[in-house]
Amino acid sequence: MSKKYVVAEGFAFTSGGIILNEGDEITAENFGGNEDVFKTAIADKKIVESSELADEKKEDDKSSGKNPLEKLNKKELEDLAAKLNLETEGKKKEEILPLIKKSCCRIIAKC
């Protein structure tokens, strides 16, 4: 049986317009199949091996990474932006969304 990996606490990734939050299962396919980038993220502890507790995680569309960013409401986007240390005060939902996408792309590029 192959190992399963999840997004580490305090991190989030985007893949194909879908957000992967901490605890969500993640594979090299989420990085366009680039094994080197995936392995680097594991080495940087942005991705960790799944535990039995992560496998029992409650399935919720918004927290399981199955929801496109565009479907999140403003409060959910603000919460995600706060995790990414992004300033959203006074911004509309339509202004927050590109900030998150840009930030997540930088996280992936640093891997």
mmCIF file of C-alpha atoms in Angstrom:
data_model
loop_
_atom_site.group_PDB
_atom_site.id
_atom_site.type_symbol
_atom_site.label_atom_id
_atom_site.label_comp_id
_atom_site.label_asym_id
_atom_site.label_seq_id
_atom_site.Cartn_x
_atom_site.Cartn_y
_atom_site.Cartn_z
ATOM 1 C CA MET A 1 0.000 0.000 0.000
ATOM 2 C CA SER A 2 1.413 3.390 -0.972
ATOM 3 C CA LYS A 3 1.682 6.263 1.456
ATOM 4 C CA LYS A 4 -0.992 8.920 1.582
ATOM 5 C CA TYR A 5 -0.072 12.558 2.089
ATOM 6 C CA VAL A 6 -2.074 15.535 3.341
ATOM 7 C CA VAL A 7 -1.574 19.298 3.413
ATOM 8 C CA ALA A 8 0.248 20.238 6.631
ATOM 9 C CA GLU A 9 -1.244 22.443 9.311
ATOM 10 C CA GLY A 10 -1.068 26.125 8.416
ATOM 11 C CA PHE A 11 -0.726 25.557 4.658
ATOM 12 C CA ALA A 12 -3.087 25.580 1.681
ATOM 13 C CA PHE A 13 -2.585 24.900 -2.003
ATOM 14 C CA THR A 14 -4.678 25.479 -5.105
ATOM 15 C CA SER A 15 -4.887 22.962 -7.896
ATOM 16 C CA GLY A 16 -7.083 23.414 -10.936
ATOM 17 C CA GLY A 17 -9.184 26.078 -9.208
ATOM 18 C CA ILE A 18 -9.744 23.856 -6.170
ATOM 19 C CA ILE A 19 -8.364 24.741 -2.775
ATOM 20 C CA LEU A 20 -6.628 22.086 -0.708
ATOM 21 C CA ASN A 21 -6.680 23.011 2.991
ATOM 22 C CA GLU A 22 -4.716 21.514 5.857
ATOM 23 C CA GLY A 23 -5.606 17.855 6.311
ATOM 24 C CA ASP A 24 -6.775 17.374 2.708
ATOM 25 C CA GLU A 25 -5.214 14.546 0.729
ATOM 26 C CA ILE A 26 -2.690 15.730 -1.859
ATOM 27 C CA THR A 27 -0.625 13.968 -4.534
ATOM 28 C CA ALA A 28 1.988 14.871 -7.116
ATOM 29 C CA GLU A 29 -0.885 15.156 -9.601
ATOM 30 C CA ASN A 30 -1.893 18.366 -7.788
ATOM 31 C CA PHE A 31 1.472 19.765 -8.938
ATOM 32 C CA GLY A 32 0.958 18.828 -12.567
ATOM 33 C CA GLY A 33 2.585 15.450 -11.899
ATOM 34 C CA ASN A 34 5.891 17.082 -10.933
ATOM 35 C CA GLU A 35 7.356 14.601 -8.411
ATOM 36 C CA ASP A 36 10.320 16.866 -7.598
ATOM 37 C CA VAL A 37 8.099 19.760 -6.517
ATOM 38 C CA PHE A 38 5.904 17.364 -4.519
ATOM 39 C CA LYS A 39 8.953 15.845 -2.759
ATOM 40 C CA THR A 40 10.321 19.319 -1.988
ATOM 41 C CA ALA A 41 7.004 20.299 -0.372
ATOM 42 C CA ILE A 42 7.231 17.136 1.744
ATOM 43 C CA ALA A 43 10.831 17.958 2.722
ATOM 44 C CA ASP A 44 9.712 21.495 3.665
ATOM 45 C CA LYS A 45 6.944 19.935 5.813
ATOM 46 C CA LYS A 46 4.212 21.703 3.821
ATOM 47 C CA ILE A 47 2.889 18.232 3.052
ATOM 48 C CA VAL A 48 2.955 15.421 5.626
ATOM 49 C CA GLU A 49 2.181 11.738 5.668
ATOM 50 C CA SER A 50 -1.452 11.006 6.464
ATOM 51 C CA SER A 51 -2.313 9.523 9.844
ATOM 52 C CA GLU A 52 -5.298 7.430 10.829
ATOM 53 C CA LEU A 53 -6.918 10.552 12.283
ATOM 54 C CA ALA A 54 -6.691 12.383 8.964
ATOM 55 C CA ASP A 55 -8.379 9.430 7.258
ATOM 56 C CA GLU A 56 -11.324 9.795 9.656
ATOM 57 C CA LYS A 57 -11.710 13.519 8.918
ATOM 58 C CA LYS A 58 -15.301 14.585 8.432
ATOM 59 C CA GLU A 59 -16.108 15.076 4.767
ATOM 60 C CA ASP A 60 -17.313 18.620 4.247
ATOM 61 C CA ASP A 61 -17.340 20.133 0.752
ATOM 62 C CA LYS A 62 -15.841 23.406 1.918
ATOM 63 C CA SER A 63 -13.069 21.961 4.076
ATOM 64 C CA SER A 64 -12.255 18.912 1.984
ATOM 65 C CA GLY A 65 -10.796 20.830 -0.950
ATOM 66 C CA LYS A 66 -13.608 19.804 -3.270
ATOM 67 C CA ASN A 67 -15.053 23.310 -3.568
ATOM 68 C CA PRO A 68 -13.776 25.749 -6.197
ATOM 69 C CA LEU A 69 -12.575 29.021 -4.720
ATOM 70 C CA GLU A 70 -15.266 30.903 -6.591
ATOM 71 C CA LYS A 71 -17.975 29.094 -4.604
ATOM 72 C CA LEU A 72 -16.631 30.214 -1.230
ATOM 73 C CA ASN A 73 -18.427 33.128 0.395
ATOM 74 C CA LYS A 74 -16.645 36.338 1.407
ATOM 75 C CA LYS A 75 -16.189 35.246 5.044
ATOM 76 C CA GLU A 76 -14.630 31.938 3.974
ATOM 77 C CA LEU A 77 -12.291 33.757 1.591
ATOM 78 C CA GLU A 78 -11.339 36.212 4.347
ATOM 79 C CA ASP A 79 -10.581 33.314 6.708
ATOM 80 C CA LEU A 80 -8.392 31.667 4.089
ATOM 81 C CA ALA A 81 -6.671 34.973 3.325
ATOM 82 C CA ALA A 82 -5.931 35.398 7.048
ATOM 83 C CA LYS A 83 -4.228 31.972 7.069
ATOM 84 C CA LEU A 84 -2.117 33.169 4.149
ATOM 85 C CA ASN A 85 -1.306 36.463 5.940
ATOM 86 C CA LEU A 86 -3.117 38.526 3.307
ATOM 87 C CA GLU A 87 -4.739 41.888 4.060
ATOM 88 C CA THR A 88 -8.411 41.951 3.035
ATOM 89 C CA GLU A 89 -9.855 44.840 5.015
ATOM 90 C CA GLY A 90 -12.186 46.920 2.865
ATOM 91 C CA LYS A 91 -11.906 44.548 -0.100
ATOM 92 C CA LYS A 92 -14.804 42.953 -1.963
ATOM 93 C CA LYS A 93 -15.042 39.206 -2.545
ATOM 94 C CA GLU A 94 -14.031 39.766 -6.169
ATOM 95 C CA GLU A 95 -10.842 41.496 -4.976
ATOM 96 C CA ILE A 96 -9.929 38.852 -2.380
ATOM 97 C CA LEU A 97 -10.140 35.880 -4.755
ATOM 98 C CA PRO A 98 -7.215 36.923 -7.012
ATOM 99 C CA LEU A 99 -5.068 37.702 -3.953
ATOM 100 C CA ILE A 100 -5.554 34.156 -2.669
ATOM 101 C CA LYS A 101 -4.868 32.577 -6.047
ATOM 102 C CA LYS A 102 -1.703 34.636 -6.497
ATOM 103 C CA SER A 103 -0.500 33.818 -2.974
ATOM 104 C CA CYS A 104 -1.104 30.083 -3.390
ATOM 105 C CA CYS A 105 0.772 30.115 -6.679
ATOM 106 C CA ARG A 106 3.751 31.676 -4.867
ATOM 107 C CA ILE A 107 3.579 28.961 -2.194
ATOM 108 C CA ILE A 108 3.687 26.245 -4.847
ATOM 109 C CA ALA A 109 6.472 28.001 -6.761
ATOM 110 C CA LYS A 110 8.623 28.114 -3.614
ATOM 111 C CA CYS A 111 8.410 24.332 -3.254
#
